[in-house]
XYZ file of N, CA and C in Angstrom:
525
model
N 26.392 -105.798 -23.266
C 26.884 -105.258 -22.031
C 27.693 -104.010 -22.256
N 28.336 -103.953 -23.299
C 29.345 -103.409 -23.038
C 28.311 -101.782 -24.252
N 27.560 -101.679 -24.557
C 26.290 -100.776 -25.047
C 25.636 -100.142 -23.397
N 25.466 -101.003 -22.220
C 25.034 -100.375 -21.153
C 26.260 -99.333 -20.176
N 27.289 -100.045 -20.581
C 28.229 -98.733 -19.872
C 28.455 -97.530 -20.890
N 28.648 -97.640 -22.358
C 28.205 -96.675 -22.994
C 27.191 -95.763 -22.903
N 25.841 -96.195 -22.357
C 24.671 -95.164 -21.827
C 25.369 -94.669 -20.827
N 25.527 -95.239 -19.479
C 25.986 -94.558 -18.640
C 27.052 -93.366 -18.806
N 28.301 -93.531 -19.431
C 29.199 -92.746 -19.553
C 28.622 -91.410 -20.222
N 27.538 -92.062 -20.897
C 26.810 -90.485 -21.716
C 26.058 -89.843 -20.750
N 24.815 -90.780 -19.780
C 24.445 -89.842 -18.594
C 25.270 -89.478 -17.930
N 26.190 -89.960 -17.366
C 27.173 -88.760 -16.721
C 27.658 -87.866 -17.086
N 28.260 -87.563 -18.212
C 28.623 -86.752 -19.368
C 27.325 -85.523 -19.343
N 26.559 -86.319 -19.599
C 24.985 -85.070 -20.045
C 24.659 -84.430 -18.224
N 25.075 -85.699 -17.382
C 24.559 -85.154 -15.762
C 25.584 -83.711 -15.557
N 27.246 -84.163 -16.142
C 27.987 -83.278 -15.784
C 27.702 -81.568 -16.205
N 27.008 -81.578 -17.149
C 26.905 -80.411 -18.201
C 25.327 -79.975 -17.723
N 24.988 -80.608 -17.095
C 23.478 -80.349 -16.342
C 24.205 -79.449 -15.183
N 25.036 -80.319 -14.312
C 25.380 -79.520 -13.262
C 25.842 -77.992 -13.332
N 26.904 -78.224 -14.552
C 27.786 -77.163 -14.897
C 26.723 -75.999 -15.242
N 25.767 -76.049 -16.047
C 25.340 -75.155 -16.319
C 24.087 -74.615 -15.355
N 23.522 -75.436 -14.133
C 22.789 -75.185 -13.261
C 23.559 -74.589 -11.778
N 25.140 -74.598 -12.085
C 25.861 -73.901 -11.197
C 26.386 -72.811 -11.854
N 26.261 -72.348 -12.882
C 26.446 -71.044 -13.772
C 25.906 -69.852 -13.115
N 25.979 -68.773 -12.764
C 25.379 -67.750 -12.013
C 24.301 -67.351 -12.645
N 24.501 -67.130 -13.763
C 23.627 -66.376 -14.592
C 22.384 -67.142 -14.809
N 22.436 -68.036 -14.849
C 21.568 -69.474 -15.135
C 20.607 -69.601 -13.675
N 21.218 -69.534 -12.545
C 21.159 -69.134 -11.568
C 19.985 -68.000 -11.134
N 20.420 -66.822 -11.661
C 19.325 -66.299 -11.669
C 18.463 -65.945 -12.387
N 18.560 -66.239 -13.294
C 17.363 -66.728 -14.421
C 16.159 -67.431 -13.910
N 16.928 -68.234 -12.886
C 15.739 -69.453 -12.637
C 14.973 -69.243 -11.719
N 15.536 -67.864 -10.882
C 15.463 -67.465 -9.341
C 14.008 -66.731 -10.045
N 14.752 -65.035 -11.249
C 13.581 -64.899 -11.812
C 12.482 -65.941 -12.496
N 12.724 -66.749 -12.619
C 11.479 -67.035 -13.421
C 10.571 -67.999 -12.327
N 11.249 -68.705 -10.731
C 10.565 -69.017 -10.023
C 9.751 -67.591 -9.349
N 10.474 -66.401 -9.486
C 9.570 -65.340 -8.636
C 8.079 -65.102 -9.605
N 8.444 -65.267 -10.936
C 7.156 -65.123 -11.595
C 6.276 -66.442 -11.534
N 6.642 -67.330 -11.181
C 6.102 -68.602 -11.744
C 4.686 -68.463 -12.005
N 3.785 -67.841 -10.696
C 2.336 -67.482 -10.880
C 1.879 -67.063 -11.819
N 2.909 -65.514 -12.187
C 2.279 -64.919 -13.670
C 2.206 -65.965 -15.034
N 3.396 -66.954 -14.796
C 3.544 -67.674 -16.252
C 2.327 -68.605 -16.279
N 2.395 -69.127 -14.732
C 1.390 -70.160 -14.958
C -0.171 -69.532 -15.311
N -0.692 -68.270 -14.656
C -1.987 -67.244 -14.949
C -1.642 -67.393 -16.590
N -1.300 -67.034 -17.201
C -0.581 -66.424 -18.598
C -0.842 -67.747 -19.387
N -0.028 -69.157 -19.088
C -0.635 -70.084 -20.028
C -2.022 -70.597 -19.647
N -2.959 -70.248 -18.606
C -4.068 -70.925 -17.974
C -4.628 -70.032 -19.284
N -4.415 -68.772 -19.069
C -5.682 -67.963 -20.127
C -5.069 -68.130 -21.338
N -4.249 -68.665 -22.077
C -4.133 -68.829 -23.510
C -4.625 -70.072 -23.606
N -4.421 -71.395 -22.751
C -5.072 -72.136 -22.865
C -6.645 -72.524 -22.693
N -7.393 -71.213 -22.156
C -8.815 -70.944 -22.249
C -9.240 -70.543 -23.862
N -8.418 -69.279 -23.706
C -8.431 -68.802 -25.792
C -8.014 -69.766 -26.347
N -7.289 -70.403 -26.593
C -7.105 -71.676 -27.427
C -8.434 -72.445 -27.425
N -8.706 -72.858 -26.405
C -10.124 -73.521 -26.315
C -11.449 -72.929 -26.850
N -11.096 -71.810 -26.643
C -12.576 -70.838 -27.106
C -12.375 -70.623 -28.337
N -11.315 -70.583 -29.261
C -11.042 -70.337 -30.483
C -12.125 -71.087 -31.217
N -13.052 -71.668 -31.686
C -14.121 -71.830 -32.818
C -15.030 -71.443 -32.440
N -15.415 -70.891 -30.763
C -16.267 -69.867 -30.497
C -16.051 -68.450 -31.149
N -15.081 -68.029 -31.084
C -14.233 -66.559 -31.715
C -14.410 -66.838 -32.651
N -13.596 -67.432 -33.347
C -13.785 -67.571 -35.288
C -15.326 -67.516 -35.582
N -16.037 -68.205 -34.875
C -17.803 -68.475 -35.469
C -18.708 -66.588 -35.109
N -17.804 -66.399 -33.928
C -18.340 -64.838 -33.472
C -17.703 -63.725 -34.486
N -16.606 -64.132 -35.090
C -15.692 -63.225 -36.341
C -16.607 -63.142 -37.236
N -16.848 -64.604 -38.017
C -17.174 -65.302 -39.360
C -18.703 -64.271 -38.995
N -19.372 -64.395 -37.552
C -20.999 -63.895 -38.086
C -21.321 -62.056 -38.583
N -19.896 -61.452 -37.566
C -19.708 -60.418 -37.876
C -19.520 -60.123 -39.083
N -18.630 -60.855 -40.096
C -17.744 -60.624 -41.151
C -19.477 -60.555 -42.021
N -20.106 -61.372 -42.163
C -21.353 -61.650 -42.879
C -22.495 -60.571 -42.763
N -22.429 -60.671 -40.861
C -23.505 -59.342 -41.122
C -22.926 -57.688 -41.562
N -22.101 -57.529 -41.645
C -20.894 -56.264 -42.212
C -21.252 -56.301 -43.564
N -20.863 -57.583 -44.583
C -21.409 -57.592 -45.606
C -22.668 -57.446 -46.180
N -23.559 -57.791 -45.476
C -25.217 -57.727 -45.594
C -25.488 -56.248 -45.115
N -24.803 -55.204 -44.717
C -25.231 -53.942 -43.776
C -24.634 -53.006 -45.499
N -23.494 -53.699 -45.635
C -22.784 -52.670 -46.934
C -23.260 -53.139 -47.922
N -24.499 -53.673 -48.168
C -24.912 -54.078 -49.231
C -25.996 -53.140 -48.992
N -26.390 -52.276 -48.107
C -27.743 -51.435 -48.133
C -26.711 -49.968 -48.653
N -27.299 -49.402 -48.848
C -27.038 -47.808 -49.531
C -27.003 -47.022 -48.129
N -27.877 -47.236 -47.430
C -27.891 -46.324 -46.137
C -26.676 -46.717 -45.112
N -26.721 -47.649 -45.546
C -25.433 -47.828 -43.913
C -23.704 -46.925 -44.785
N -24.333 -47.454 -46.110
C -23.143 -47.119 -46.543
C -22.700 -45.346 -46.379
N -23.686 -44.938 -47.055
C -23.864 -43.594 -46.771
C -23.451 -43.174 -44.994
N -24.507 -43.844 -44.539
C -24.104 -43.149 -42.973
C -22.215 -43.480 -42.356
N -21.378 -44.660 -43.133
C -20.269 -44.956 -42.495
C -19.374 -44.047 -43.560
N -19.790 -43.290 -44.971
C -19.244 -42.315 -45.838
C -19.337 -40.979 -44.547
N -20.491 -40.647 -44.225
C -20.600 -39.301 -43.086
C -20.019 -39.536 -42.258
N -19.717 -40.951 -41.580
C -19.041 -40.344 -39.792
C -17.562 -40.676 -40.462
N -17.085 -40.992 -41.475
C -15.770 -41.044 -42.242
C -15.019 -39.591 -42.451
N -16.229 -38.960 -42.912
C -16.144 -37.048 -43.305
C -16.124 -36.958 -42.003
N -16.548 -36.862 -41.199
C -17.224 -35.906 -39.834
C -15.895 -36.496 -39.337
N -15.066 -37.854 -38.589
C -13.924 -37.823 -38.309
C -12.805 -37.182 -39.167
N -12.267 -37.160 -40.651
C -12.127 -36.411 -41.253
C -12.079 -34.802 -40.768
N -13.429 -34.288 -41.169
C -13.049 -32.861 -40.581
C -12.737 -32.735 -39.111
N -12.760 -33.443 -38.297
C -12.508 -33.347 -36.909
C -11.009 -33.504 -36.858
N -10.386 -34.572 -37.487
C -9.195 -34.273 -37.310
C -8.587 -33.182 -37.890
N -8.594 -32.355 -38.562
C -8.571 -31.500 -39.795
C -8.455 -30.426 -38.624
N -9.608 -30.182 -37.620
C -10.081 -29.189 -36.837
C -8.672 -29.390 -36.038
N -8.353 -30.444 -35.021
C -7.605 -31.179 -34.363
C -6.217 -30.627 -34.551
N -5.911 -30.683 -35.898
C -4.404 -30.355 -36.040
C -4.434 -29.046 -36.656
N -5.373 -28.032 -36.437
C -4.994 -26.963 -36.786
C -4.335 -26.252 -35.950
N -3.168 -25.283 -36.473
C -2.371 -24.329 -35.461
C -3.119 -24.047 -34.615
N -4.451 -23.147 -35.147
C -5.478 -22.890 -34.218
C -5.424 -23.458 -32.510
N -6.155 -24.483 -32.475
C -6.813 -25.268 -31.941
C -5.115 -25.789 -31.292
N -4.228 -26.090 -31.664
C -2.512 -26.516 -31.159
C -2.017 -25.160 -30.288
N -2.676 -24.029 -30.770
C -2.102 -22.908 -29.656
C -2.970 -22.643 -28.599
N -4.441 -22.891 -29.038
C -5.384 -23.192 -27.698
C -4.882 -24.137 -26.280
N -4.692 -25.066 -26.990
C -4.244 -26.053 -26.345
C -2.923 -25.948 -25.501
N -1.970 -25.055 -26.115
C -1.166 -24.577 -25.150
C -0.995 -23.281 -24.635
N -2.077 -22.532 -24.468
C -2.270 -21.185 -23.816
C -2.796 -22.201 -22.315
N -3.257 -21.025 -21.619
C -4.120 -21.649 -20.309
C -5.841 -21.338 -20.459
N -6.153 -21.201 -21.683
C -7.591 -21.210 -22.065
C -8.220 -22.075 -21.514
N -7.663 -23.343 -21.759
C -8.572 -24.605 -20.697
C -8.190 -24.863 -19.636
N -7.299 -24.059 -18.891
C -6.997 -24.573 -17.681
C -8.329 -24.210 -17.021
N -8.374 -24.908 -16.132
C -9.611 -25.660 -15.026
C -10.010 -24.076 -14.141
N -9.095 -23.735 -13.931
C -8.737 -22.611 -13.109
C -9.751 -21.676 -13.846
N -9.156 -21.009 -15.297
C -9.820 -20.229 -16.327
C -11.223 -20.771 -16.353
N -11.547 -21.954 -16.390
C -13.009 -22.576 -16.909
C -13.613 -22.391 -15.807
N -13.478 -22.615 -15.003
C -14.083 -22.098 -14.064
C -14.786 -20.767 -13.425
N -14.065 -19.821 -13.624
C -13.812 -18.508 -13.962
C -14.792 -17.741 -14.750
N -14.735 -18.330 -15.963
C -15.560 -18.041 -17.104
C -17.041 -18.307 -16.764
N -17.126 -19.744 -16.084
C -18.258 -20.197 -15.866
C -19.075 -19.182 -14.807
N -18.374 -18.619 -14.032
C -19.126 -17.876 -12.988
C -19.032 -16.467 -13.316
N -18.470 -16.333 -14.384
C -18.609 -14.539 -15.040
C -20.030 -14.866 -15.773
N -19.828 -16.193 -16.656
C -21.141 -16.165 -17.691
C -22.787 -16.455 -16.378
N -22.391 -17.176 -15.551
C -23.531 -17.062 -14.369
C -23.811 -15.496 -13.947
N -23.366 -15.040 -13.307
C -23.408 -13.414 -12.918
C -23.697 -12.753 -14.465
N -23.155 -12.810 -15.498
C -24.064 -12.286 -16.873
C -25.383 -12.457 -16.644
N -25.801 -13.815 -16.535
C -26.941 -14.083 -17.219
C -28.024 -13.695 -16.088
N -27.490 -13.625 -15.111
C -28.666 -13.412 -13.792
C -28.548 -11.516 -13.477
N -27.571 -11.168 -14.096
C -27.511 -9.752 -14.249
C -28.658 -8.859 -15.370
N -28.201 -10.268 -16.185
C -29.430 -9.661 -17.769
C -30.659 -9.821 -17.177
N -31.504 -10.868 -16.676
C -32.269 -11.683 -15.916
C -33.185 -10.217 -15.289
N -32.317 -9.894 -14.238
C -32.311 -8.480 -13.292
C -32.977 -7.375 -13.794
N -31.650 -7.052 -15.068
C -32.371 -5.992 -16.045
C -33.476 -6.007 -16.471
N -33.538 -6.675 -17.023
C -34.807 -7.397 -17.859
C -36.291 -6.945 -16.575
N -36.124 -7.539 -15.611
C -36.617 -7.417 -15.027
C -37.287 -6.438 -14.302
N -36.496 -5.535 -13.758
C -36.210 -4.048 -13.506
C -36.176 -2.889 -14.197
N -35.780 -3.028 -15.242
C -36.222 -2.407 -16.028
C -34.210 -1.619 -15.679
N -34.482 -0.545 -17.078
C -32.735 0.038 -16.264
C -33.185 1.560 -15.736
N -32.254 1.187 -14.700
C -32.105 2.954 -13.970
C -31.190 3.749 -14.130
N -31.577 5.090 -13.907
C -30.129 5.859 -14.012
C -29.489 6.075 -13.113
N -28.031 5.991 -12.833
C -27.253 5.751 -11.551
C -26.000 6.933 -11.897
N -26.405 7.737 -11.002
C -25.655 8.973 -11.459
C -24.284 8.912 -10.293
N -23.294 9.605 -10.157
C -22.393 9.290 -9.587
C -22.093 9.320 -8.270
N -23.519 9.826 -7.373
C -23.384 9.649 -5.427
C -23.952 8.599 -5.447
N -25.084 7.774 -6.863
C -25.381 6.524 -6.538
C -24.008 5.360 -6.906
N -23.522 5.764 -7.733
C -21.755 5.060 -8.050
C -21.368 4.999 -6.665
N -21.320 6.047 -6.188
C -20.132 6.032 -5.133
C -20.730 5.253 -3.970
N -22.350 5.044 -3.855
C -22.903 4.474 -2.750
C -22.613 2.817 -3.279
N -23.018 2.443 -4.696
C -23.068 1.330 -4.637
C -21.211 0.639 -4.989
N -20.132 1.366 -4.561
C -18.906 0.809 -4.599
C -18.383 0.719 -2.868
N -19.640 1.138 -1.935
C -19.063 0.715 -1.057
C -19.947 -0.112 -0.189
N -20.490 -0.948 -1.639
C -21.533 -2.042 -0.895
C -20.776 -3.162 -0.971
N -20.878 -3.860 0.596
C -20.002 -5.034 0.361
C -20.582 -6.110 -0.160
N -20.891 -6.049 -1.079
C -21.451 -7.374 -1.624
C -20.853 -7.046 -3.033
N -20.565 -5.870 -3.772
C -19.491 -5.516 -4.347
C -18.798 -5.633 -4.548
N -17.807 -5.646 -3.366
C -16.155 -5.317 -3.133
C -15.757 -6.695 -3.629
N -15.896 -8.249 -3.469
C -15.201 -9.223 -3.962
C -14.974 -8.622 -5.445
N -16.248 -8.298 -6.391
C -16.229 -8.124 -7.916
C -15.225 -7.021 -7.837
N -15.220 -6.042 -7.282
C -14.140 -4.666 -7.255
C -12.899 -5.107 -7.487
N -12.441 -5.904 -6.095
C -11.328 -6.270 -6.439
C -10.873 -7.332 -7.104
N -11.703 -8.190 -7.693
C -11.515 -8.838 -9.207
C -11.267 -8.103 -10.206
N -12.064 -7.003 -10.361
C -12.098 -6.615 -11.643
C -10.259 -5.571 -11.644
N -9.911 -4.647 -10.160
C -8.469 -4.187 -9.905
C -7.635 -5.089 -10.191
N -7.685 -6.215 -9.938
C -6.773 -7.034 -10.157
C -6.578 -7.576 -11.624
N -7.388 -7.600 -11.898
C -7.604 -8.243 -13.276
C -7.329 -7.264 -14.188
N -7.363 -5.668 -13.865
C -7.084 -4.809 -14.753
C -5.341 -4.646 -14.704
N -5.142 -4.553 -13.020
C -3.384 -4.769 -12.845
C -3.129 -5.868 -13.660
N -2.916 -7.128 -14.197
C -2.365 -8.410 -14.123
C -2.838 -8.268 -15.956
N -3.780 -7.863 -16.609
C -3.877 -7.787 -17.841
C -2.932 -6.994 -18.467
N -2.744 -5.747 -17.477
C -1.918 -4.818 -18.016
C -0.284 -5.279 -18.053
N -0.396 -5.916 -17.043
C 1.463 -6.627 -17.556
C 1.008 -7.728 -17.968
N 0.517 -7.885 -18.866
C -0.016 -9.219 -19.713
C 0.501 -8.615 -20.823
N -0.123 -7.292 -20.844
C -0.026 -6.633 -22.649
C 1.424 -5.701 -22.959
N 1.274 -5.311 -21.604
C 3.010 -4.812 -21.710
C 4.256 -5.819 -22.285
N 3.974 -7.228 -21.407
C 5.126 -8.659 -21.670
C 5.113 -8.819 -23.595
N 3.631 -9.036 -24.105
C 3.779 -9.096 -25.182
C 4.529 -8.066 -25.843
């Protein structure tokens, strides 16, 4: 009998220190957070407890890899071909971290703007050559200059090219 009020005095004891520390603030919201997640924890052990389960599927999908890897580097050719894309990443990074290619990267060479740009100068090239080619070349003496600068189909390129001559020129001056 006197062993059963001994339990008791200890559950109360252990109830008291339950309370105490479930009226703790901090404890408090600990619990607040971890009821706001509860979903994620419970999502979170559902899928480890799927991978856990699938684990001698994985290991057997590792183990067949690990074997056929070995059977591939046992040929001369694979080996060779994983020696080349070894070099070829190699020199790519090589390319990658050159000053070069690090000051490209921070000029506005690739800006979208520029690429763009480029793309429709190298279009108008090639349909210009196209033309020539075609036409054969003429001689355009300077009342034909002056006729064909006030063709409006012109004037956008005109004043690209004014502008572009203004805006280069305090380009080269700044340097």
């Amino acid at each position: 009998m006197a062993e059963m009020g001994k339990g008791t005095v200890v559950e109360r004891a252990t109830d008291q220190v339950l309370v105490e520390k479930l009226s703790d603030p901090h404890t408090i919201e600990q619990l607040i957070r971890l009821l706001d997640k509860l979903e994620q924890v419970t999502f979170l052990l559902d899928m480890l407890e799927n991978f856990l389960r699938r684990g001698p599927e994985i290991a057997d999908s590792i183990n067949d890899l690990v074997v056929l890897l070995r059977q591939s580097l046992s040929k001369p050719e694979y080996v060779t071909r994983f020696e080349q894309a070894y070099a070829a990443i190699s020199h790519l990074q090589e390319f990658l971290d050159s000053p070069q290619v690090q000051e490209l990267f921070k000029s506005d060479v690739l800006d979208v703007r520029a690429v763009q740009i480029v793309g429709k100068v190298s279009r108008a090239m090639i349909q210009a050559s196209t033309e020539t080619e075609q036409t054969g070349t003429k001689r355009v003496g300077i009342l034909g200059l002056m006729r064909a600068l006030s063709d409006p189909e012109l004037q956008p390129a005109l004043n690209f090219v004014l502008h572009f001559a203004q805006h280069l020129s305090r380009e080269l001056s700044d340097a």
